[in-house]
Amino acid sequence: MAKQVFQDKKAIFSLMIKVRQLNLSVEVFIEIFERLIIPVLLYGSEIQGYGAIKQLQVMTNNFMRKMLKLHKSTPVCMLIGELGLKNSSEYIENRMLNFWCNIATDDSKISSILYKWIKIRYN
């Protein structure tokens, strides 16, 4: 998990440098963050679940504060609410539910067939 956090920090701070160089608006920054950084942060979260959710949330909050030039004492709920983001746990829950829904409902994939076979065998 430490390697993933290191990669996440690299991606986040390279984005921050580009956003500042290009003088992009906060709306564009948030859009880029949700499309490029969130997938890097949550890579494999469908399987791993809530492994190091606190580390990811702290890193995301610190990054948002630095990007918006806010003090460390700024409440997280205000930061997330103002930007329209979700907590990391909400992103992870969404990805986990989509993953298991795809496995449980699709009939053509091998993983779905194995899931149904194991479910029948152990119930």
GROMACS .gro file of C-alpha atoms in nm:
model
  123
    1MET     CA    1   0.000   0.000   0.000
    2ALA     CA    2   0.293   0.235   0.063
    3LYS     CA    3   0.396   0.207  -0.302
    4GLN     CA    4   0.046   0.301  -0.416
    5VAL     CA    5   0.037   0.602  -0.182
    6PHE     CA    6   0.374   0.714  -0.323
    7GLN     CA    7   0.243   0.684  -0.680
    8ASP     CA    8  -0.071   0.873  -0.581
    9LYS     CA    9   0.134   1.159  -0.438
   10LYS     CA   10   0.340   1.179  -0.755
   11ALA     CA   11   0.028   1.195  -0.972
   12ILE     CA   12  -0.141   1.451  -0.749
   13PHE     CA   13   0.151   1.688  -0.726
   14SER     CA   14   0.230   1.667  -1.098
   15LEU     CA   15  -0.133   1.763  -1.161
   16MET     CA   16  -0.105   2.051  -0.915
   17ILE     CA   17   0.202   2.187  -1.095
   18LYS     CA   18   0.028   2.170  -1.435
   19VAL     CA   19  -0.289   2.335  -1.304
   20ARG     CA   20  -0.090   2.624  -1.159
   21GLN     CA   21   0.123   2.664  -1.472
   22LEU     CA   22  -0.183   2.679  -1.698
   23ASN     CA   23  -0.392   2.894  -1.457
   24LEU     CA   24  -0.689   2.657  -1.479
   25SER     CA   25  -1.010   2.730  -1.290
   26VAL     CA   26  -1.116   2.533  -0.983
   27GLU     CA   27  -1.399   2.369  -1.179
   28VAL     CA   28  -1.158   2.238  -1.442
   29PHE     CA   29  -0.919   2.127  -1.169
   30ILE     CA   30  -1.193   1.928  -0.992
   31GLU     CA   31  -1.300   1.767  -1.321
   32ILE     CA   32  -0.941   1.663  -1.396
   33PHE     CA   33  -0.899   1.537  -1.040
   34GLU     CA   34  -1.209   1.317  -1.060
   35ARG     CA   35  -1.117   1.175  -1.402
   36LEU     CA   36  -0.741   1.126  -1.362
   37ILE     CA   37  -0.645   1.112  -0.995
   38ILE     CA   38  -0.940   0.928  -0.837
   39PRO     CA   39  -0.887   0.618  -1.058
   40VAL     CA   40  -0.518   0.613  -0.960
   41LEU     CA   41  -0.607   0.651  -0.592
   42LEU     CA   42  -0.867   0.375  -0.602
   43TYR     CA   43  -0.685   0.125  -0.821
   44GLY     CA   44  -0.780  -0.223  -0.698
   45SER     CA   45  -1.021  -0.095  -0.434
   46GLU     CA   46  -1.295  -0.326  -0.567
   47ILE     CA   47  -1.097  -0.621  -0.434
   48GLN     CA   48  -0.901  -0.468  -0.144
   49GLY     CA   49  -1.193  -0.280   0.006
   50TYR     CA   50  -1.118  -0.039   0.287
   51GLY     CA   51  -0.746  -0.116   0.330
   52ALA     CA   52  -0.589   0.226   0.385
   53ILE     CA   53  -0.888   0.454   0.345
   54LYS     CA   54  -0.768   0.696   0.612
   55GLN     CA   55  -0.432   0.751   0.437
   56LEU     CA   56  -0.606   0.818   0.105
   57GLN     CA   57  -0.856   1.059   0.259
   58VAL     CA   58  -0.586   1.253   0.447
   59MET     CA   59  -0.373   1.276   0.133
   60THR     CA   60  -0.669   1.396  -0.074
   61ASN     CA   61  -0.770   1.654   0.188
   62ASN     CA   62  -0.416   1.790   0.217
   63PHE     CA   63  -0.391   1.816  -0.160
   64MET     CA   64  -0.720   2.003  -0.185
   65ARG     CA   65  -0.611   2.244   0.088
   66LYS     CA   66  -0.280   2.311  -0.089
   67MET     CA   67  -0.450   2.360  -0.423
   68LEU     CA   68  -0.703   2.607  -0.280
   69LYS     CA   69  -0.440   2.768  -0.052
   70LEU     CA   70  -0.640   2.698   0.264
   71HIS     CA   71  -0.511   2.655   0.618
   72LYS     CA   72  -0.479   2.309   0.775
   73SER     CA   73  -0.748   2.397   1.028
   74THR     CA   74  -1.015   2.432   0.757
   75PRO     CA   75  -1.284   2.169   0.832
   76VAL     CA   76  -1.293   1.871   0.597
   77CYS     CA   77  -1.672   1.880   0.566
   78MET     CA   78  -1.653   2.237   0.439
   79LEU     CA   79  -1.374   2.151   0.196
   80ILE     CA   80  -1.557   1.851   0.050
   81GLY     CA   81  -1.895   2.023   0.046
   82GLU     CA   82  -1.768   2.336  -0.127
   83LEU     CA   83  -1.590   2.139  -0.398
   84GLY     CA   84  -1.875   1.893  -0.451
   85LEU     CA   85  -1.655   1.589  -0.397
   86LYS     CA   86  -1.734   1.269  -0.212
   87ASN     CA   87  -1.537   1.099   0.064
   88SER     CA   88  -1.297   0.828  -0.048
   89SER     CA   89  -1.517   0.571   0.125
   90GLU     CA   90  -1.811   0.666  -0.098
   91TYR     CA   91  -1.602   0.621  -0.414
   92ILE     CA   92  -1.479   0.282  -0.286
   93GLU     CA   93  -1.829   0.162  -0.191
   94ASN     CA   94  -1.957   0.259  -0.535
   95ARG     CA   95  -1.677   0.070  -0.709
   96MET     CA   96  -1.724  -0.239  -0.487
   97LEU     CA   97  -2.099  -0.249  -0.549
   98ASN     CA   98  -2.055  -0.211  -0.925
   99PHE     CA   99  -1.791  -0.485  -0.928
  100TRP     CA  100  -2.003  -0.738  -0.737
  101CYS     CA  101  -2.318  -0.642  -0.926
  102ASN     CA  102  -2.141  -0.715  -1.255
  103ILE     CA  103  -2.022  -1.052  -1.127
  104ALA     CA  104  -2.361  -1.150  -0.984
  105THR     CA  105  -2.572  -1.047  -1.284
  106ASP     CA  106  -2.363  -1.134  -1.590
  107ASP     CA  107  -2.410  -1.490  -1.718
  108SER     CA  108  -2.138  -1.506  -1.981
  109LYS     CA  109  -1.820  -1.438  -1.780
  110ILE     CA  110  -1.620  -1.713  -1.615
  111SER     CA  111  -1.604  -1.515  -1.290
  112SER     CA  112  -1.985  -1.499  -1.283
  113ILE     CA  113  -2.017  -1.872  -1.343
  114LEU     CA  114  -1.766  -1.948  -1.066
  115TYR     CA  115  -1.938  -1.706  -0.828
  116LYS     CA  116  -2.276  -1.875  -0.883
  117TRP     CA  117  -2.123  -2.222  -0.850
  118ILE     CA  118  -1.953  -2.133  -0.519
  119LYS     CA  119  -2.270  -1.965  -0.393
  120ILE     CA  120  -2.477  -2.278  -0.465
  121ARG     CA  121  -2.215  -2.509  -0.319
  122TYR     CA  122  -2.170  -2.328   0.013
  123ASN     CA  123  -2.527  -2.214   0.081
   0.00000   0.00000   0.00000
